[in-house]
Short mmCIF file of N, CA, C and O in Angstrom, two decimals:
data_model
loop_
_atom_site.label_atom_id
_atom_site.label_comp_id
_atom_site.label_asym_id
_atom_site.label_seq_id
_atom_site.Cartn_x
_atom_site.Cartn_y
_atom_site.Cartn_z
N UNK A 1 0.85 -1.16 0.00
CA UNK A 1 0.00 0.00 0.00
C UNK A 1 0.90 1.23 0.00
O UNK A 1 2.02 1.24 0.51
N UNK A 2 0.40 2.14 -0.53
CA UNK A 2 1.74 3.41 -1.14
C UNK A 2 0.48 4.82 -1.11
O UNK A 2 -0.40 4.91 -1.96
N UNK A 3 0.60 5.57 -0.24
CA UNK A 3 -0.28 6.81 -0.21
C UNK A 3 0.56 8.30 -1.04
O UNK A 3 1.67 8.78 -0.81
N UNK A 4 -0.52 8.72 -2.04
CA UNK A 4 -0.40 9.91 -2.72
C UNK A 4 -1.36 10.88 -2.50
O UNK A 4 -2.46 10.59 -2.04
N UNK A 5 -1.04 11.94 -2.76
CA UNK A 5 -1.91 13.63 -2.82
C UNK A 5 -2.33 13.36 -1.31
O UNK A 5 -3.46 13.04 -0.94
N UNK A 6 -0.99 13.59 -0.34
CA UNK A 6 -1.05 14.13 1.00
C UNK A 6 -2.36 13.17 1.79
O UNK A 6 -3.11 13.61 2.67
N UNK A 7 -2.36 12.10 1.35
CA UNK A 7 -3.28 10.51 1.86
C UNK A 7 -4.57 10.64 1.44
O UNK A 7 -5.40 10.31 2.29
N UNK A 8 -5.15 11.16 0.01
CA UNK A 8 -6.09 11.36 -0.42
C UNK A 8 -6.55 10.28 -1.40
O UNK A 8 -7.63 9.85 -1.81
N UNK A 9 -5.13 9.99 -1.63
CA UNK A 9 -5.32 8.89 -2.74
C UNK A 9 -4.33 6.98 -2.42
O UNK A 9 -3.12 7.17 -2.52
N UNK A 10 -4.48 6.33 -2.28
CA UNK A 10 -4.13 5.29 -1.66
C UNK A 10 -4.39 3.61 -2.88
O UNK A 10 -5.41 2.95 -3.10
N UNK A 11 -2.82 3.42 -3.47
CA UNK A 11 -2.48 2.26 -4.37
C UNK A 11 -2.37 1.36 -3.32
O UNK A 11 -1.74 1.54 -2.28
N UNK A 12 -3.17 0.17 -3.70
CA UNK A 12 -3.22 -1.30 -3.25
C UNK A 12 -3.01 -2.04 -4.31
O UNK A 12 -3.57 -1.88 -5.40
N UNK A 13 -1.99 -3.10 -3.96
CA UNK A 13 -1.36 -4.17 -4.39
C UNK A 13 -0.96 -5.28 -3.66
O UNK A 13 -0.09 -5.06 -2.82
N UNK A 14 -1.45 -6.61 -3.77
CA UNK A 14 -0.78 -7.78 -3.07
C UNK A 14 -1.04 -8.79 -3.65
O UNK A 14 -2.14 -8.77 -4.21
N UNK A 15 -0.18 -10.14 -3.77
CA UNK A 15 0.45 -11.12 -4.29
C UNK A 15 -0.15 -11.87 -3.40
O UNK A 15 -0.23 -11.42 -2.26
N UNK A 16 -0.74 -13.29 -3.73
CA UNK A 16 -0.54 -14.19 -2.94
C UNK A 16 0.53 -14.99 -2.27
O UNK A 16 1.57 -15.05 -2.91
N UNK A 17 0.51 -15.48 -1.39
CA UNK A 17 1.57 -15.90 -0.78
C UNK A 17 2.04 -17.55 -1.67
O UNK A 17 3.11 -18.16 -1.72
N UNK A 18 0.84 -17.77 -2.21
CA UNK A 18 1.33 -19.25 -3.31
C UNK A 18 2.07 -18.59 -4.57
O UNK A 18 2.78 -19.20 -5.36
N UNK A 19 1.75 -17.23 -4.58
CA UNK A 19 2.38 -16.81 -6.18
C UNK A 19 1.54 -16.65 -7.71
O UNK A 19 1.91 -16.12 -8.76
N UNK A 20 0.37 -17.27 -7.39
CA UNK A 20 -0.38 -17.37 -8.51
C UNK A 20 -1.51 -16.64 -8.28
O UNK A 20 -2.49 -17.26 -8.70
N UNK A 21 -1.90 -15.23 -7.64
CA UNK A 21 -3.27 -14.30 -7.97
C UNK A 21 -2.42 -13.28 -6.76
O UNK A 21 -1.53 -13.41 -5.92
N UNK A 22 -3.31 -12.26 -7.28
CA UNK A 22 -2.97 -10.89 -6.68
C UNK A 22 -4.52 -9.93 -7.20
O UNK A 22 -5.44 -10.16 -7.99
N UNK A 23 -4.11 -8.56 -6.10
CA UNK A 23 -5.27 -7.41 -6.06
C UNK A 23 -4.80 -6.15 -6.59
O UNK A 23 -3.59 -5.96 -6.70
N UNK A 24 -5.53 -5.41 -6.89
CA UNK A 24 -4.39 -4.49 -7.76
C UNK A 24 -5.59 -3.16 -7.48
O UNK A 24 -6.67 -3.58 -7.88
N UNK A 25 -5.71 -1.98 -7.04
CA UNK A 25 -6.62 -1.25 -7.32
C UNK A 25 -5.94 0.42 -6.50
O UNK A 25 -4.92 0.72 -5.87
N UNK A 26 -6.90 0.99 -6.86
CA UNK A 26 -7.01 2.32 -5.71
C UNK A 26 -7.91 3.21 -5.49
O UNK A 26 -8.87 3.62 -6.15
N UNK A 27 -7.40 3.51 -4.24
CA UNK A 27 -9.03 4.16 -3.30
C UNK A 27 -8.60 5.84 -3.59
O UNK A 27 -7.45 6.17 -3.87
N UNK A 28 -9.59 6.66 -3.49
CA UNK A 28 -9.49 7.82 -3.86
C UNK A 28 -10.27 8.58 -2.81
O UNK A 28 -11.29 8.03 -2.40
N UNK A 29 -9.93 9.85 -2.28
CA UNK A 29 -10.81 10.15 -1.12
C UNK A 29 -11.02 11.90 -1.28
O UNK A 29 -10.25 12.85 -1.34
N UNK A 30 -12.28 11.75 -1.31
CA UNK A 30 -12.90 12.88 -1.67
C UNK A 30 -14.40 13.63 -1.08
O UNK A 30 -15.62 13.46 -1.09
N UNK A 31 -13.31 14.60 -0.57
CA UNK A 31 -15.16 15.06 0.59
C UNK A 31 -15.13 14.01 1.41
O UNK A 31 -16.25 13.51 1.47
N UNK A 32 -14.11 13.30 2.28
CA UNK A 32 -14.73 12.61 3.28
C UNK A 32 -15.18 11.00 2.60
O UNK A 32 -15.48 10.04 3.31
N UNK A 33 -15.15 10.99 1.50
CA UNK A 33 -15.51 9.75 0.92
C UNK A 33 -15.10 8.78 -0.05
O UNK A 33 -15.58 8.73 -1.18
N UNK A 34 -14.14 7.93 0.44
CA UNK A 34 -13.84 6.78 -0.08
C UNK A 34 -14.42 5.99 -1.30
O UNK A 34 -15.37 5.24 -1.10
N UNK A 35 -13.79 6.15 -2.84
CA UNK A 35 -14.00 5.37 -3.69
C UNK A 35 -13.15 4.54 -4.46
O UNK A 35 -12.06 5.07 -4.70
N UNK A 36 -13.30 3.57 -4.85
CA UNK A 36 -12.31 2.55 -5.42
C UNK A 36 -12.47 2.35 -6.40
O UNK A 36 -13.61 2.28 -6.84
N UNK A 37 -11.39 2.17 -7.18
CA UNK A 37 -11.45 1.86 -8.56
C UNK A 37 -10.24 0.66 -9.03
O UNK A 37 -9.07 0.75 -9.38
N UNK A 38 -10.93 -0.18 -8.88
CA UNK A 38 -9.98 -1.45 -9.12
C UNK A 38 -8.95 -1.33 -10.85
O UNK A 38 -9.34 -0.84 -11.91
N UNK A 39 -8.15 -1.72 -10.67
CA UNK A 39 -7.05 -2.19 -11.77
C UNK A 39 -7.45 -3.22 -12.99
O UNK A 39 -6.65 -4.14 -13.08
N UNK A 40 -8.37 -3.26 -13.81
CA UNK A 40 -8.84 -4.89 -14.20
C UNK A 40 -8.73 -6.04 -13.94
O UNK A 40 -8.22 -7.07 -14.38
N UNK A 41 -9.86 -5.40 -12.36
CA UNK A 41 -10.30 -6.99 -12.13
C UNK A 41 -11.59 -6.16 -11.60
O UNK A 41 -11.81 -4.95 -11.58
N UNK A 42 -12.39 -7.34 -11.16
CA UNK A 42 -13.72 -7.03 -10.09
C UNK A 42 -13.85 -6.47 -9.08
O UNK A 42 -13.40 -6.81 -7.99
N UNK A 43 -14.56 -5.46 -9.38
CA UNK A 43 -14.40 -5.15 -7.36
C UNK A 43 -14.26 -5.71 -6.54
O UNK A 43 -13.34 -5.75 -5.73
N UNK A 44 -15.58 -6.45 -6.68
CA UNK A 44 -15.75 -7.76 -5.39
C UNK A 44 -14.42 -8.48 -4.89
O UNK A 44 -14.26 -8.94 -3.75
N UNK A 45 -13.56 -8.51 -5.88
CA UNK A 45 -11.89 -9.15 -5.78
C UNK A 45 -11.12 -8.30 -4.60
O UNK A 45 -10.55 -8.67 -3.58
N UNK A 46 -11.31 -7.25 -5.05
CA UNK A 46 -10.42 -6.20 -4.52
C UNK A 46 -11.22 -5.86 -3.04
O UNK A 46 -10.49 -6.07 -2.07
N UNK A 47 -12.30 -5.48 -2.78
CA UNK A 47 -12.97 -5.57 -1.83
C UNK A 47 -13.04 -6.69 -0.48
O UNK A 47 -13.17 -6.51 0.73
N UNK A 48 -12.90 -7.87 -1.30
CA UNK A 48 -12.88 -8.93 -0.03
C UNK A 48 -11.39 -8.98 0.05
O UNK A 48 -11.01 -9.66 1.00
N UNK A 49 -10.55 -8.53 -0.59
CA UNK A 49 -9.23 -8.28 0.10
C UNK A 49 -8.83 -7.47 1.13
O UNK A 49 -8.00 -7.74 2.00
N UNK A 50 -9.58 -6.28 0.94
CA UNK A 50 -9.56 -4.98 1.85
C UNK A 50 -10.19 -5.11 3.36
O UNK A 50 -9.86 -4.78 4.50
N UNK A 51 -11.47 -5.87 2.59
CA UNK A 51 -12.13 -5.77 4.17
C UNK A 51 -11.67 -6.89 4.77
O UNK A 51 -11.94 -7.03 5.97
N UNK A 52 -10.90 -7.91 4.09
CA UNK A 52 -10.20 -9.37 4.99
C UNK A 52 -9.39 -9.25 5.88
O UNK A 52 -9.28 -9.95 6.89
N UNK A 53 -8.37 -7.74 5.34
CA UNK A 53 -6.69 -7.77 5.43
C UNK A 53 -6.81 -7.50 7.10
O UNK A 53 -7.53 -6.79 7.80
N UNK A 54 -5.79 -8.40 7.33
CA UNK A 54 -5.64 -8.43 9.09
C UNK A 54 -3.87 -8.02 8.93
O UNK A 54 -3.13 -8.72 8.25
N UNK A 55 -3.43 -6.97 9.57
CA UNK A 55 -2.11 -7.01 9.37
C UNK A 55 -0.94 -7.91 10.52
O UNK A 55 -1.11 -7.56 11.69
N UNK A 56 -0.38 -8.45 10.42
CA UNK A 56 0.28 -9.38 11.34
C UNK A 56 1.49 -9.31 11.41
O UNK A 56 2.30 -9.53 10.51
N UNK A 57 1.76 -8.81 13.08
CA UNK A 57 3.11 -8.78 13.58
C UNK A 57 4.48 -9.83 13.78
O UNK A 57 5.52 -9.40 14.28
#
């Protein structure tokens, strides 16, 4: 994850850990409100990634 235009705008990217699928998109924030625009693929892809991601120490 890589934040641009002072954390307004926010690139997501991740690989599976087998190597074979990944998420690719970015969120854009405007007025308070969060929109995504995935990379060619499905939202739904990119979405159950986002709301899954548990970060681990």
């Amino acid at each position: 994850m890589k934040r641009y235009s002072n954390g307004h705008a926010v690139k997501v990217y991740a690989e599976s850990l087998a190597g074979s699928d990944f998420i690719s998109g970015n969120l854009y924030r405007v007025d308070d409100i969060w929109s995504l625009k995935p990379c060619e693929m499905p939202r739904e892809k990119v979405m159950s990634f986002i709301l899954g991601f548990k970060l681990q120490k």
